[in-house]
Amino acid sequence: MIWQTNELLYLQYDKTTFYLFVFFSTICSYNFHWYLTPNTYSGSERLHWADRHRNMMMVFSVIGLLASLYFFWQLRYHWLAISGSAVLTFLYSAPKIPHPAFRWLSKIAIGKTLFLTGVWTYVTTLLPALVANAPLSIPLISLVIYRFCLIYAICILFDYRDLESDKREGIRSLITYLDNKQLMRLYYISLLLAAVFAGIMGPFISFSAIISLQIPVIATALITRKAQSSSADVLYYFVLDGFMAVSAVVYFLLLQL
């Protein structure tokens, strides 16, 4: 996704260092988040596996932290912009920390969804532009809004699946706050806005790029009913998660033609 941002916005900076920083930061935050996640209310085989390998997840979290600090030092002149991603990432996992100082965050309505969407959008779209010192432009604004709306819609489907476990853990999200009709209205509005802002980029990028941006929007809309009736790990952690990055894959393949 970061590669696609670089290509669409013609960004120039030390990309390899940035890729490695994001990679290891993701390893750190992902393992830390799921290390703190109890498996009490889930029938997911993936979560059962994680529950059996918690020590390994902590090891990977520490390795990711040390490596990300190393690459952060090479990007230290952009510390302020990078700090924004660190804060958003922490706010997403903080409610799971077993301490009263953080537990209150679980009571914030829709916070879970917004924090996760904000992290993905910021790291893959806005942060590369900030590190590259790119000026504010219509393509940049449009790509940020497109990514946010697409990821937000996908996160709503995850919230729908996690309804019971979130209620039992006391975590408030959109689906515990809105009724089903309101939630679906917000979901389809998000997808519509993603499609609109992908179209707004039309005058600034190639036709193949536009096609690649619209594919995950259409695919997400088509899989909605299936996602609402299934909690399969493959559907969520491979298909829906994959929809966030499939645009970049399609765009890469189209460039090879």
GROMACS .gro file of C-alpha atoms in nm:
model
  257
    1MET     CA    1   0.000   0.000   0.000
    2ILE     CA    2   0.289   0.234   0.074
    3TRP     CA    3   0.448   0.140  -0.258
    4GLN     CA    4   0.125   0.236  -0.436
    5THR     CA    5   0.116   0.569  -0.252
    6ASN     CA    6   0.473   0.636  -0.364
    7GLU     CA    7   0.385   0.555  -0.723
    8LEU     CA    8   0.060   0.751  -0.743
    9LEU     CA    9   0.200   1.062  -0.574
   10TYR     CA   10   0.551   1.040  -0.726
   11LEU     CA   11   0.715   1.055  -0.383
   12GLN     CA   12   1.094   1.068  -0.348
   13TYR     CA   13   1.264   0.977  -0.019
   14ASP     CA   14   1.460   0.694   0.146
   15LYS     CA   15   1.195   0.434   0.072
   16THR     CA   16   1.387   0.122   0.180
   17THR     CA   17   1.447   0.257   0.530
   18PHE     CA   18   1.084   0.362   0.558
   19TYR     CA   19   0.958   0.021   0.439
   20LEU     CA   20   1.175  -0.153   0.700
   21PHE     CA   21   1.062   0.084   0.974
   22VAL     CA   22   0.695   0.017   0.897
   23PHE     CA   23   0.755  -0.357   0.863
   24PHE     CA   24   0.916  -0.398   1.204
   25SER     CA   25   0.678  -0.152   1.369
   26THR     CA   26   0.391  -0.363   1.238
   27ILE     CA   27   0.553  -0.680   1.373
   28CYS     CA   28   0.585  -0.509   1.712
   29SER     CA   29   0.235  -0.360   1.736
   30TYR     CA   30   0.054  -0.661   1.588
   31ASN     CA   31   0.212  -0.913   1.825
   32PHE     CA   32   0.173  -0.680   2.123
   33HIS     CA   33  -0.196  -0.627   2.045
   34TRP     CA   34  -0.277  -0.996   2.011
   35TYR     CA   35  -0.060  -1.087   2.308
   36LEU     CA   36  -0.298  -0.873   2.517
   37THR     CA   37  -0.612  -1.014   2.352
   38PRO     CA   38  -0.787  -1.286   2.555
   39ASN     CA   39  -0.930  -1.584   2.370
   40THR     CA   40  -1.213  -1.642   2.614
   41TYR     CA   41  -1.499  -1.551   2.384
   42SER     CA   42  -1.374  -1.658   2.044
   43GLY     CA   43  -1.407  -1.977   1.845
   44SER     CA   44  -1.139  -1.863   1.602
   45GLU     CA   45  -0.870  -2.123   1.539
   46ARG     CA   46  -0.628  -1.841   1.462
   47LEU     CA   47  -0.686  -1.691   1.805
   48HIS     CA   48  -0.657  -2.032   1.970
   49TRP     CA   49  -0.320  -2.070   1.798
   50ALA     CA   50  -0.215  -1.726   1.922
   51ASP     CA   51  -0.323  -1.818   2.274
   52ARG     CA   52  -0.094  -2.123   2.265
   53HIS     CA   53   0.204  -1.917   2.144
   54ARG     CA   54   0.182  -1.605   2.359
   55ASN     CA   55   0.548  -1.617   2.463
   56MET     CA   56   0.654  -1.629   2.099
   57MET     CA   57   0.436  -1.328   2.024
   58MET     CA   58   0.603  -1.130   2.301
   59VAL     CA   59   0.947  -1.224   2.161
   60PHE     CA   60   0.846  -1.101   1.815
   61SER     CA   61   0.703  -0.786   1.970
   62VAL     CA   62   1.036  -0.709   2.138
   63ILE     CA   63   1.234  -0.788   1.821
   64GLY     CA   64   1.002  -0.563   1.622
   65LEU     CA   65   1.039  -0.285   1.877
   66LEU     CA   66   1.420  -0.294   1.874
   67ALA     CA   67   1.440  -0.305   1.494
   68SER     CA   68   1.183  -0.028   1.449
   69LEU     CA   69   1.378   0.191   1.693
   70TYR     CA   70   1.690   0.133   1.484
   71PHE     CA   71   1.521   0.243   1.162
   72PHE     CA   72   1.338   0.523   1.342
   73TRP     CA   73   1.677   0.668   1.432
   74GLN     CA   74   1.757   0.688   1.059
   75LEU     CA   75   1.429   0.872   1.007
   76ARG     CA   76   1.463   1.084   1.322
   77TYR     CA   77   1.439   1.414   1.133
   78HIS     CA   78   1.075   1.319   1.071
   79TRP     CA   79   1.012   1.228   1.436
   80LEU     CA   80   0.704   1.447   1.471
   81ALA     CA   81   0.520   1.291   1.176
   82ILE     CA   82   0.621   0.940   1.282
   83SER     CA   83   0.507   1.005   1.640
   84GLY     CA   84   0.153   1.046   1.509
   85SER     CA   85   0.148   0.684   1.392
   86ALA     CA   86   0.289   0.566   1.725
   87VAL     CA   87   0.015   0.745   1.920
   88LEU     CA   88  -0.265   0.608   1.701
   89THR     CA   89  -0.124   0.255   1.725
   90PHE     CA   90  -0.098   0.277   2.103
   91LEU     CA   91  -0.454   0.409   2.139
   92TYR     CA   92  -0.585   0.107   1.947
   93SER     CA   93  -0.418  -0.146   2.179
   94ALA     CA   94  -0.426   0.054   2.503
   95PRO     CA   95  -0.776  -0.062   2.618
   96LYS     CA   96  -0.640  -0.417   2.637
   97ILE     CA   97  -0.364  -0.325   2.884
   98PRO     CA   98  -0.475  -0.463   3.224
   99HIS     CA   99  -0.449  -0.137   3.415
  100PRO     CA  100  -0.723   0.110   3.519
  101ALA     CA  101  -0.533   0.398   3.358
  102PHE     CA  102  -0.601   0.241   3.016
  103ARG     CA  103  -0.923   0.046   3.068
  104TRP     CA  104  -1.139   0.359   3.040
  105LEU     CA  105  -1.047   0.381   2.672
  106SER     CA  106  -1.259   0.071   2.608
  107LYS     CA  107  -1.566   0.281   2.692
  108ILE     CA  108  -1.508   0.528   2.410
  109ALA     CA  109  -1.775   0.475   2.144
  110ILE     CA  110  -1.646   0.392   1.794
  111GLY     CA  111  -1.290   0.447   1.915
  112LYS     CA  112  -1.175   0.098   1.825
  113THR     CA  113  -1.281   0.138   1.462
  114LEU     CA  114  -1.154   0.492   1.419
  115PHE     CA  115  -0.813   0.424   1.575
  116LEU     CA  116  -0.750   0.118   1.357
  117THR     CA  117  -0.866   0.295   1.041
  118GLY     CA  118  -0.661   0.600   1.133
  119VAL     CA  119  -0.345   0.393   1.182
  120TRP     CA  120  -0.374   0.214   0.849
  121THR     CA  121  -0.458   0.531   0.657
  122TYR     CA  122  -0.193   0.746   0.822
  123VAL     CA  123   0.092   0.496   0.790
  124THR     CA  124   0.021   0.385   0.433
  125THR     CA  125  -0.085   0.717   0.282
  126LEU     CA  126  -0.021   1.037   0.473
  127LEU     CA  127   0.302   0.945   0.653
  128PRO     CA  128   0.497   0.865   0.332
  129ALA     CA  129   0.393   1.204   0.193
  130LEU     CA  130   0.504   1.380   0.511
  131VAL     CA  131   0.841   1.202   0.514
  132ALA     CA  132   0.888   1.295   0.147
  133ASN     CA  133   0.793   1.657   0.227
  134ALA     CA  134   0.526   1.642  -0.042
  135PRO     CA  135   0.302   1.950  -0.072
  136LEU     CA  136  -0.068   1.929   0.004
  137SER     CA  137  -0.248   1.849  -0.322
  138ILE     CA  138  -0.578   1.720  -0.457
  139PRO     CA  139  -0.434   1.372  -0.533
  140LEU     CA  140  -0.292   1.343  -0.180
  141ILE     CA  141  -0.614   1.456  -0.009
  142SER     CA  142  -0.823   1.232  -0.235
  143LEU     CA  143  -0.604   0.927  -0.174
  144VAL     CA  144  -0.614   0.980   0.203
  145ILE     CA  145  -0.995   1.004   0.205
  146TYR     CA  146  -1.027   0.708  -0.035
  147ARG     CA  147  -0.811   0.487   0.184
  148PHE     CA  148  -0.980   0.597   0.505
  149CYS     CA  149  -1.331   0.528   0.371
  150LEU     CA  150  -1.239   0.189   0.223
  151ILE     CA  151  -1.060   0.070   0.538
  152TYR     CA  152  -1.337   0.210   0.757
  153ALA     CA  153  -1.597   0.006   0.570
  154ILE     CA  154  -1.388  -0.310   0.605
  155CYS     CA  155  -1.340  -0.242   0.977
  156ILE     CA  156  -1.717  -0.213   1.017
  157LEU     CA  157  -1.749  -0.571   0.892
  158PHE     CA  158  -1.490  -0.679   1.149
  159ASP     CA  159  -1.691  -0.496   1.418
  160TYR     CA  160  -2.002  -0.682   1.308
  161ARG     CA  161  -1.822  -1.014   1.349
  162ASP     CA  162  -1.678  -0.916   1.690
  163LEU     CA  163  -2.009  -0.796   1.835
  164GLU     CA  164  -2.045  -1.055   2.111
  165SER     CA  165  -1.680  -1.061   2.218
  166ASP     CA  166  -1.665  -0.679   2.228
  167LYS     CA  167  -1.976  -0.664   2.444
  168ARG     CA  168  -1.837  -0.920   2.689
  169GLU     CA  169  -1.501  -0.742   2.710
  170GLY     CA  170  -1.676  -0.407   2.756
  171ILE     CA  171  -1.526  -0.261   2.438
  172ARG     CA  172  -1.753  -0.016   2.259
  173SER     CA  173  -1.741   0.003   1.882
  174LEU     CA  174  -1.976   0.121   1.611
  175ILE     CA  175  -2.182  -0.194   1.607
  176THR     CA  176  -2.245  -0.179   1.983
  177TYR     CA  177  -2.348   0.187   1.948
  178LEU     CA  178  -2.559   0.191   1.629
  179ASP     CA  179  -2.844  -0.033   1.524
  180ASN     CA  180  -2.802  -0.252   1.218
  181LYS     CA  181  -2.981  -0.014   0.978
  182GLN     CA  182  -2.770   0.284   1.084
  183LEU     CA  183  -2.453   0.079   1.065
  184MET     CA  184  -2.524  -0.044   0.712
  185ARG     CA  185  -2.607   0.309   0.602
  186LEU     CA  186  -2.271   0.428   0.731
  187TYR     CA  187  -2.101   0.127   0.572
  188TYR     CA  188  -2.236   0.192   0.223
  189ILE     CA  189  -2.177   0.567   0.250
  190SER     CA  190  -1.813   0.490   0.330
  191LEU     CA  191  -1.783   0.267   0.024
  192LEU     CA  192  -1.954   0.528  -0.193
  193LEU     CA  193  -1.716   0.801  -0.073
  194ALA     CA  194  -1.420   0.572  -0.143
  195ALA     CA  195  -1.541   0.525  -0.501
  196VAL     CA  196  -1.605   0.899  -0.545
  197PHE     CA  197  -1.262   1.009  -0.424
  198ALA     CA  198  -1.093   0.743  -0.636
  199GLY     CA  199  -1.274   0.903  -0.930
  200ILE     CA  200  -1.164   1.252  -0.826
  201MET     CA  201  -0.806   1.137  -0.875
  202GLY     CA  202  -0.886   1.061  -1.239
  203PRO     CA  203  -0.726   1.373  -1.394
  204PHE     CA  204  -0.402   1.314  -1.201
  205ILE     CA  205  -0.336   0.942  -1.245
  206SER     CA  206  -0.360   0.678  -1.517
  207PHE     CA  207  -0.674   0.488  -1.612
  208SER     CA  208  -0.518   0.164  -1.487
  209ALA     CA  209  -0.459   0.328  -1.148
  210ILE     CA  210  -0.826   0.430  -1.130
  211ILE     CA  211  -0.932   0.073  -1.211
  212SER     CA  212  -0.703  -0.064  -0.941
  213LEU     CA  213  -0.851   0.174  -0.681
  214GLN     CA  214  -1.210   0.085  -0.766
  215ILE     CA  215  -1.166  -0.294  -0.758
  216PRO     CA  216  -1.148  -0.334  -0.376
  217VAL     CA  217  -1.446  -0.100  -0.332
  218ILE     CA  218  -1.661  -0.315  -0.561
  219ALA     CA  219  -1.525  -0.640  -0.414
  220THR     CA  220  -1.601  -0.528  -0.058
  221ALA     CA  221  -1.957  -0.432  -0.151
  222LEU     CA  222  -2.012  -0.769  -0.319
  223ILE     CA  223  -1.888  -0.971  -0.021
  224THR     CA  224  -2.092  -0.784   0.241
  225ARG     CA  225  -2.368  -1.042   0.292
  226LYS     CA  226  -2.116  -1.326   0.307
  227ALA     CA  227  -1.911  -1.141   0.570
  228GLN     CA  228  -2.221  -1.076   0.781
  229SER     CA  229  -2.312  -1.445   0.789
  230SER     CA  230  -1.966  -1.594   0.839
  231SER     CA  231  -1.685  -1.562   1.091
  232ALA     CA  232  -1.433  -1.775   0.901
  233ASP     CA  233  -1.072  -1.674   0.961
  234VAL     CA  234  -0.986  -1.709   0.591
  235LEU     CA  235  -1.265  -1.471   0.494
  236TYR     CA  236  -1.159  -1.201   0.740
  237TYR     CA  237  -0.784  -1.232   0.777
  238PHE     CA  238  -0.708  -1.322   0.416
  239VAL     CA  239  -0.990  -1.193   0.194
  240LEU     CA  240  -1.110  -0.878   0.373
  241ASP     CA  241  -0.767  -0.783   0.504
  242GLY     CA  242  -0.639  -0.854   0.154
  243PHE     CA  243  -0.888  -0.610   0.004
  244MET     CA  244  -0.693  -0.328   0.172
  245ALA     CA  245  -0.383  -0.415  -0.030
  246VAL     CA  246  -0.530  -0.573  -0.344
  247SER     CA  247  -0.543  -0.237  -0.523
  248ALA     CA  248  -0.165  -0.209  -0.502
  249VAL     CA  249  -0.122  -0.566  -0.631
  250VAL     CA  250  -0.357  -0.505  -0.924
  251TYR     CA  251  -0.184  -0.177  -1.006
  252PHE     CA  252   0.157  -0.346  -1.000
  253LEU     CA  253   0.034  -0.619  -1.238
  254LEU     CA  254  -0.123  -0.365  -1.474
  255LEU     CA  255   0.206  -0.176  -1.491
  256GLN     CA  256   0.372  -0.495  -1.613
  257LEU     CA  257   0.140  -0.525  -1.914
   0.00000   0.00000   0.00000
